[in-house]
PDB file of C-alpha atoms in Angstrom:
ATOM      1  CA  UNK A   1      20.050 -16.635  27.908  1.00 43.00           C
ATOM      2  CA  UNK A   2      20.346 -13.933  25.398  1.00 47.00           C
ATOM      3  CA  UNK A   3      17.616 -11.035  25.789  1.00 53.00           C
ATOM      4  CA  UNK A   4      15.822 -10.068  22.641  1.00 62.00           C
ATOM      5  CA  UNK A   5      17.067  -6.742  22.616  1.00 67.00           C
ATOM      6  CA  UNK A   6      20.704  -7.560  21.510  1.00 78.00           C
ATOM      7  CA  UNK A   7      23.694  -5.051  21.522  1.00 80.00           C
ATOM      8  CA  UNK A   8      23.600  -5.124  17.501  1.00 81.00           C
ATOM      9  CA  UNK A   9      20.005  -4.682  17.549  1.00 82.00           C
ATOM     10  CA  UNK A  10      20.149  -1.860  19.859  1.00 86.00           C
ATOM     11  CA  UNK A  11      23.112  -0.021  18.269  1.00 88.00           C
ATOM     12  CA  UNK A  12      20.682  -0.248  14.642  1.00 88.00           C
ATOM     13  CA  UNK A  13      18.375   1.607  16.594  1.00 91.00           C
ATOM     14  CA  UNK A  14      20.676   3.924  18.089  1.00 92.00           C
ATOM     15  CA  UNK A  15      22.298   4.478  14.631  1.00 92.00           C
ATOM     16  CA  UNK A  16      18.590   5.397  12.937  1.00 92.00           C
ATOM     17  CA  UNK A  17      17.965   7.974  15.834  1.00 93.00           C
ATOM     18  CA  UNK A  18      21.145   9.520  15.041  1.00 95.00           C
ATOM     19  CA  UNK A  19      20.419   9.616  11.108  1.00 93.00           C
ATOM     20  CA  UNK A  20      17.058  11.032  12.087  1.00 92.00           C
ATOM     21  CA  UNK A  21      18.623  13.653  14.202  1.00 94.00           C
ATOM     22  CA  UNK A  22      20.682  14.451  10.877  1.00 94.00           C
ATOM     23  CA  UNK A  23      17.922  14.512   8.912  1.00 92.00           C
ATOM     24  CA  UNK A  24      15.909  16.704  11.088  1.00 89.00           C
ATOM     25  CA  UNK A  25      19.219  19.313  11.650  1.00 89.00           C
ATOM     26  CA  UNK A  26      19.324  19.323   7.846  1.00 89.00           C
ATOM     27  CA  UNK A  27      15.959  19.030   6.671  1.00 87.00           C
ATOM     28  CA  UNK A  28      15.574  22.495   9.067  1.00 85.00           C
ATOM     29  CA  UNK A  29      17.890  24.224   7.042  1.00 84.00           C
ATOM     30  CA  UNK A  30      17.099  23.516   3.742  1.00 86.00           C
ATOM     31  CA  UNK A  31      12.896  23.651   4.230  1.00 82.00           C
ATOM     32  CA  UNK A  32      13.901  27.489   4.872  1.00 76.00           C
ATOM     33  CA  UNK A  33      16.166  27.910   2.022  1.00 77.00           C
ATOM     34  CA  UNK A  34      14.709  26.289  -0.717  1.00 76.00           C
ATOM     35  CA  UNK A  35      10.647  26.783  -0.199  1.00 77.00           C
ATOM     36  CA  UNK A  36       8.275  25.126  -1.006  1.00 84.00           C
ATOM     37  CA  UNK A  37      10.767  22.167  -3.034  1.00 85.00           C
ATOM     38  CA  UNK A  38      13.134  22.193  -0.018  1.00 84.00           C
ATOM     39  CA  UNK A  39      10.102  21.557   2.583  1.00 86.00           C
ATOM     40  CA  UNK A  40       9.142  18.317   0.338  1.00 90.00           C
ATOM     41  CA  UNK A  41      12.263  17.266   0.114  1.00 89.00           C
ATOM     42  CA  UNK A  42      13.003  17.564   4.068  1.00 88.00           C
ATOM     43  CA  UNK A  43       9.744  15.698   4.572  1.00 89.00           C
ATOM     44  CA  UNK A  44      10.644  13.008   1.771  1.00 91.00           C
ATOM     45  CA  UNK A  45      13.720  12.487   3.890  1.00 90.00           C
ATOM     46  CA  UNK A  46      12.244  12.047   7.382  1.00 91.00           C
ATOM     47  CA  UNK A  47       9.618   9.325   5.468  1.00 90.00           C
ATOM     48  CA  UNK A  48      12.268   7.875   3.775  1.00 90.00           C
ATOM     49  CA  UNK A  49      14.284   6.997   6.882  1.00 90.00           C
ATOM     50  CA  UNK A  50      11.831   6.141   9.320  1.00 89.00           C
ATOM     51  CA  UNK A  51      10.211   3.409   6.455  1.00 88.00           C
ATOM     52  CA  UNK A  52      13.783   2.672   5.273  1.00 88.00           C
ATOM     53  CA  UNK A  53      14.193   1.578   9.324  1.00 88.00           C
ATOM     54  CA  UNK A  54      11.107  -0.106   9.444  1.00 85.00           C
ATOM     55  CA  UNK A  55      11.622  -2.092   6.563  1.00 84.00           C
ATOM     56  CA  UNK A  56      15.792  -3.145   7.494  1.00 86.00           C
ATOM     57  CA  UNK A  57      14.517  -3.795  11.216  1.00 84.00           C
ATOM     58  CA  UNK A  58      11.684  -5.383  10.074  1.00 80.00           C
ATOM     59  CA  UNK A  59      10.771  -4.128  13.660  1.00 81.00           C
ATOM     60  CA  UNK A  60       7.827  -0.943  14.427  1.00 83.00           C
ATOM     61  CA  UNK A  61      10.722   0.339  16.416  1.00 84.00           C
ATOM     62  CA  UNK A  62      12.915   0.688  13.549  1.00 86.00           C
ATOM     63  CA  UNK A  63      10.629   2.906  11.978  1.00 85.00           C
ATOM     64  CA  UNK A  64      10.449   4.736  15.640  1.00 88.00           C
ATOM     65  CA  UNK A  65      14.214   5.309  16.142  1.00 91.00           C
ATOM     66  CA  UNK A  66      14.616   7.823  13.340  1.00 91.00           C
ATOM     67  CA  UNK A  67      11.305   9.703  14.393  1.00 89.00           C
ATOM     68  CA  UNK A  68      12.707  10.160  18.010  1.00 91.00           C
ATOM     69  CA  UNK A  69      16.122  11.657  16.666  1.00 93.00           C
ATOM     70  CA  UNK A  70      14.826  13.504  14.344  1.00 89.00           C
ATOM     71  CA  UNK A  71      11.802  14.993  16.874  1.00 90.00           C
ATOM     72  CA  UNK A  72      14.531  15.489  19.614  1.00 92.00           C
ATOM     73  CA  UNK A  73      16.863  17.697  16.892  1.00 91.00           C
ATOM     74  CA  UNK A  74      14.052  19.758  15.787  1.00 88.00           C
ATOM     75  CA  UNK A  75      12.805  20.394  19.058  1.00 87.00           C
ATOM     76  CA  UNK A  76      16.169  21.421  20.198  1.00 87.00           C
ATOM     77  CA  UNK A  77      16.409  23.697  17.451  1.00 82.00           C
ATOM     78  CA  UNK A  78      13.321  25.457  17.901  1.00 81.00           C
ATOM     79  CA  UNK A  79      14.390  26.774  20.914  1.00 78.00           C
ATOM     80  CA  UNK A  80      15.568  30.460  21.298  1.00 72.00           C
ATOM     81  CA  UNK A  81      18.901  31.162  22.395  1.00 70.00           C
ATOM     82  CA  UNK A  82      19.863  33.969  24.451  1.00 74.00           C
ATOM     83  CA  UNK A  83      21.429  36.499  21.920  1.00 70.00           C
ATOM     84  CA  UNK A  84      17.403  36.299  20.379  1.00 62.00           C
ATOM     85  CA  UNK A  85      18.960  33.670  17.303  1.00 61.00           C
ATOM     86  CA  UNK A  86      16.835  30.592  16.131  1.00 65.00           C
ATOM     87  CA  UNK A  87      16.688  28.647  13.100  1.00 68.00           C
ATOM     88  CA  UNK A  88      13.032  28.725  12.322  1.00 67.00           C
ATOM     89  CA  UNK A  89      11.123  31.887  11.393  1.00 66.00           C
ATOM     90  CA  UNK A  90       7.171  32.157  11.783  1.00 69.00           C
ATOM     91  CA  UNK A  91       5.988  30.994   8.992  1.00 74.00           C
ATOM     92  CA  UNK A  92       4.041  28.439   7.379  1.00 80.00           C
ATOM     93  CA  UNK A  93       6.845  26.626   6.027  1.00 78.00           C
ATOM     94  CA  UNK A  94       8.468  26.076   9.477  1.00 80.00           C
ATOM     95  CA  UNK A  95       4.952  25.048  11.214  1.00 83.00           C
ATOM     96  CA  UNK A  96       4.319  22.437   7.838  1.00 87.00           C
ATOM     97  CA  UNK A  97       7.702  21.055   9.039  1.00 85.00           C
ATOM     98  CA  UNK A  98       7.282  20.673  12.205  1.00 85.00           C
ATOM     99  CA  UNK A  99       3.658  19.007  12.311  1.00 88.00           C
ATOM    100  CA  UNK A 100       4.475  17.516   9.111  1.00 88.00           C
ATOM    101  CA  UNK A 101       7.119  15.736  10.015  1.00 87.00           C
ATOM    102  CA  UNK A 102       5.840  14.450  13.728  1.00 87.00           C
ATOM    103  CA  UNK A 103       2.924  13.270  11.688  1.00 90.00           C
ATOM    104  CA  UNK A 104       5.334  11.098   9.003  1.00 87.00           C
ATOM    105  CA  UNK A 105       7.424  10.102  11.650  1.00 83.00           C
ATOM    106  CA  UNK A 106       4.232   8.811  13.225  1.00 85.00           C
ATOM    107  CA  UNK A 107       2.480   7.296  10.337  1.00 85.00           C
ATOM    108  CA  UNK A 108       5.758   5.191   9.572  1.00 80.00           C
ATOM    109  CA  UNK A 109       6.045   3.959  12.792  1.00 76.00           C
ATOM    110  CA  UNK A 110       2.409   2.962  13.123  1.00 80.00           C
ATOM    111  CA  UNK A 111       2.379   1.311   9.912  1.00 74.00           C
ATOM    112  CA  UNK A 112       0.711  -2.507  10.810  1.00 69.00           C
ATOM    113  CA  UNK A 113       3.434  -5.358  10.873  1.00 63.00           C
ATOM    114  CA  UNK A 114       5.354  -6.415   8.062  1.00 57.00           C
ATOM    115  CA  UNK A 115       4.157  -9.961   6.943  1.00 58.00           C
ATOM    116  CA  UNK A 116       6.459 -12.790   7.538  1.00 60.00           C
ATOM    117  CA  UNK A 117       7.961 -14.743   4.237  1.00 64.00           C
ATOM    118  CA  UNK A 118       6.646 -18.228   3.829  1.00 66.00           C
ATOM    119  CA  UNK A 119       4.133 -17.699   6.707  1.00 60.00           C
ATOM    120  CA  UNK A 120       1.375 -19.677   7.243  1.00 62.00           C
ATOM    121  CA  UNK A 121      -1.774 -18.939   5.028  1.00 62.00           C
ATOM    122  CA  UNK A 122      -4.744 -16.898   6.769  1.00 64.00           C
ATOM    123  CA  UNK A 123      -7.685 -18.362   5.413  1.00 65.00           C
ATOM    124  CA  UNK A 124      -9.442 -21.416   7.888  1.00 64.00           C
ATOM    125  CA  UNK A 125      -9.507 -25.034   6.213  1.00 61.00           C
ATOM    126  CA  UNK A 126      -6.160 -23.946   3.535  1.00 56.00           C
TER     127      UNK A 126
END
């Protein structure tokens, strides 16, 4: 008996997280660099992938994956390091990254169900 969680199925997921860890890496450099067109375009890019994996995966989860890489990256390059570098300043650009791109990865991923093709009509008595 196959399980519904097959090894392609899971290494699509695993591949999203790792896009969304790329996106998030460079979506934290460029927000900086380019503001305020380089903070939309980082946040176009997280919402792009995590819909873009909900759509191929047909699947909530596939619009999860990326938000998990891409959260996980971020979070692990918010974090000082011991010579006193980091990658995001205090700003308002790096906090409208950071909550605004939990809150797309969140919205795509909670997005309701995609309908099914040729599926059964809704309405009683049709």
């Amino acid at each position: 008996m196959a399980s519904p969680l097959g090894a392609g199925r899971l290494g699509g997921y695993l591949g999203l997280a790792v896009l969304g860890a790329l996106a998030g890496v460079a979506g934290s450099l460029v927000q900086g660099g380019w503001f305020p067109g380089g903070l939309m375009l980082a946040l176009l890019a997280i919402a792009g992938l995590s819909y873009g994996g909900l759509l191929a995966t047909r699947a909530r989860a596939g619009g999860m994956a990326p938000g998990i890489g891409w959260i996980v990256a971020v979070l692990l390059l918010t974090t000082s390091r011991p010579e006193g570098d980091f990658l995001f300043g205090a700003g308002l650009g790096s906090y409208a990254y950071l909550l605004g791109g939990m809150a797309v990865a969140v919205m795509c991923a909670t997005l309701p169900k995609l309908p099914q093709p040729g599926g059964p009509s809704v309405r009683l008595g049709k």
